[in-house]
PDB file of C-alpha atoms in Angstrom:
ATOM      1  CA  MET O  27     -15.449-121.851  98.382  1.00  0.00           C
ATOM      2  CA  ASN O  28     -13.543-120.270 101.249  1.00  0.00           C
ATOM      3  CA  GLU O  29     -14.983-119.284 104.640  1.00  0.00           C
ATOM      4  CA  LEU O  30     -14.968-115.557 103.877  1.00  0.00           C
ATOM      5  CA  ASP O  31     -17.198-116.104 100.842  1.00  0.00           C
ATOM      6  CA  GLU O  32     -19.595-118.171 102.946  1.00  0.00           C
ATOM      7  CA  GLN O  33     -19.682-115.520 105.689  1.00  0.00           C
ATOM      8  CA  GLU O  34     -20.336-112.762 103.180  1.00  0.00           C
ATOM      9  CA  ARG O  35     -23.183-114.720 101.561  1.00  0.00           C
ATOM     10  CA  VAL O  36     -24.784-115.398 104.949  1.00  0.00           C
ATOM     11  CA  HIS O  37     -24.339-111.741 105.945  1.00  0.00           C
ATOM     12  CA  ARG O  38     -26.103-110.518 102.809  1.00  0.00           C
ATOM     13  CA  ALA O  39     -28.902-113.082 103.209  1.00  0.00           C
ATOM     14  CA  ILE O  40     -29.519-112.065 106.821  1.00  0.00           C
ATOM     15  CA  GLU O  41     -29.572-108.379 105.880  1.00  0.00           C
ATOM     16  CA  HIS O  42     -32.138-109.156 103.187  1.00  0.00           C
ATOM     17  CA  VAL O  43     -34.381-111.237 105.472  1.00  0.00           C
ATOM     18  CA  LEU O  44     -34.270-108.685 108.300  1.00  0.00           C
ATOM     19  CA  GLU O  45     -35.389-105.862 105.996  1.00  0.00           C
ATOM     20  CA  LEU O  46     -33.355-103.376 108.033  1.00  0.00           C
ATOM     21  CA  ARG O  47     -34.713 -99.884 108.403  1.00  0.00           C
ATOM     22  CA  GLU O  48     -32.984 -97.116 106.488  1.00  0.00           C
ATOM     23  CA  GLY O  49     -29.711 -96.167 108.131  1.00  0.00           C
ATOM     24  CA  HIS O  50     -29.426 -99.426 110.109  1.00  0.00           C
ATOM     25  CA  VAL O  51     -26.397-101.685 109.600  1.00  0.00           C
ATOM     26  CA  LEU O  52     -26.070-105.350 110.511  1.00  0.00           C
ATOM     27  CA  THR O  53     -23.003-105.417 112.762  1.00  0.00           C
ATOM     28  CA  GLY O  54     -22.976-109.002 113.989  1.00  0.00           C
ATOM     29  CA  TRP O  55     -24.765-112.322 113.785  1.00  0.00           C
ATOM     30  CA  VAL O  56     -24.541-115.915 114.972  1.00  0.00           C
ATOM     31  CA  LEU O  57     -26.142-118.726 112.993  1.00  0.00           C
ATOM     32  CA  LEU O  58     -26.681-122.079 114.697  1.00  0.00           C
ATOM     33  CA  HIS O  59     -27.898-125.032 112.681  1.00  0.00           C
ATOM     34  CA  GLU O  60     -28.848-128.668 113.111  1.00  0.00           C
ATOM     35  CA  THR O  61     -28.979-131.198 110.303  1.00  0.00           C
ATOM     36  CA  LEU O  62     -30.564-134.617 109.983  1.00  0.00           C
ATOM     37  CA  GLY O  63     -28.930-137.100 107.649  1.00  0.00           C
ATOM     38  CA  PRO O  64     -30.631-139.859 105.661  1.00  0.00           C
ATOM     39  CA  ASP O  65     -29.342-142.373 108.233  1.00  0.00           C
ATOM     40  CA  GLY O  66     -31.069-140.465 111.052  1.00  0.00           C
ATOM     41  CA  ALA O  67     -27.840-139.066 112.466  1.00  0.00           C
ATOM     42  CA  THR O  68     -27.950-135.440 113.572  1.00  0.00           C
ATOM     43  CA  THR O  69     -25.158-132.900 113.499  1.00  0.00           C
ATOM     44  CA  ALA O  70     -24.954-129.279 114.525  1.00  0.00           C
ATOM     45  CA  GLY O  71     -22.748-126.360 113.656  1.00  0.00           C
ATOM     46  CA  HIS O  72     -22.398-122.618 113.664  1.00  0.00           C
ATOM     47  CA  LEU O  73     -21.184-119.615 111.728  1.00  0.00           C
ATOM     48  CA  TYR O  74     -20.748-116.080 112.932  1.00  0.00           C
ATOM     49  CA  GLY O  75     -19.807-112.838 111.335  1.00  0.00           C
ATOM     50  CA  PRO O  76     -18.933-110.481 109.871  1.00  0.00           C
ATOM     51  CA  ALA O  77     -15.400-111.718 109.210  1.00  0.00           C
ATOM     52  CA  GLY O  78     -13.862-109.551 111.945  1.00  0.00           C
ATOM     53  CA  MET O  79     -16.078-110.935 114.724  1.00  0.00           C
ATOM     54  CA  THR O  80     -14.155-112.776 117.427  1.00  0.00           C
ATOM     55  CA  ASP O  81     -15.215-115.944 119.224  1.00  0.00           C
ATOM     56  CA  TRP O  82     -15.775-113.921 122.399  1.00  0.00           C
ATOM     57  CA  ARG O  83     -17.934-111.327 120.675  1.00  0.00           C
ATOM     58  CA  ALA O  84     -20.063-114.088 119.104  1.00  0.00           C
ATOM     59  CA  LEU O  85     -20.479-115.727 122.516  1.00  0.00           C
ATOM     60  CA  GLY O  86     -21.405-112.348 124.002  1.00  0.00           C
ATOM     61  CA  LEU O  87     -24.037-111.831 121.297  1.00  0.00           C
ATOM     62  CA  CYS O  88     -25.605-115.203 122.194  1.00  0.00           C
ATOM     63  CA  GLU O  89     -25.619-114.235 125.878  1.00  0.00           C
ATOM     64  CA  TRP O  90     -27.130-110.821 125.148  1.00  0.00           C
ATOM     65  CA  ALA O  91     -29.884-112.398 123.046  1.00  0.00           C
ATOM     66  CA  ALA O  92     -30.658-114.952 125.755  1.00  0.00           C
ATOM     67  CA  ARG O  93     -30.887-112.299 128.467  1.00  0.00           C
ATOM     68  CA  PHE O  94     -32.838-109.648 126.630  1.00  0.00           C
ATOM     69  CA  THR O  95     -34.976-111.370 123.997  1.00  0.00           C
ATOM     70  CA  ILE O  96     -36.131-114.591 125.694  1.00  0.00           C
ATOM     71  CA  PRO O  97     -38.994-113.840 128.104  1.00  0.00           C
ATOM     72  CA  PRO O  98     -37.991-114.620 131.693  1.00  0.00           C
ATOM     73  CA  ASP O  99     -41.081-116.805 132.171  1.00  0.00           C
ATOM     74  CA  ALA O 100     -40.400-118.911 129.045  1.00  0.00           C
ATOM     75  CA  ASP O 101     -40.563-122.677 129.584  1.00  0.00           C
ATOM     76  CA  PRO O 102     -37.333-124.190 128.192  1.00  0.00           C
ATOM     77  CA  ASP O 103     -39.141-127.511 127.664  1.00  0.00           C
ATOM     78  CA  ASP O 104     -41.906-125.985 125.500  1.00  0.00           C
ATOM     79  CA  ASP O 105     -40.900-126.561 121.868  1.00  0.00           C
ATOM     80  CA  GLU O 106     -44.062-124.754 120.711  1.00  0.00           C
ATOM     81  CA  ALA O 107     -43.146-121.432 122.385  1.00  0.00           C
ATOM     82  CA  THR O 108     -42.523-118.504 120.058  1.00  0.00           C
TER      83      THR O 108
END
């Protein structure tokens, strides 16, 4: 499977989960993930899309989300925060 196929599958899955309102289009996304192996080792990775998204645009989307969707009084050490 090539990267474009993976990006397209993730894009469609995110659109489905978000249940976008009529007329709305998903224009960008960043997916961060962490895995735990059977030996206890952890790894992390990321994907972003759609296919035309640049590294800088993906980084900007992360920055925008951090500034405007995380409450300013959120405790970064509170894993239970929503």
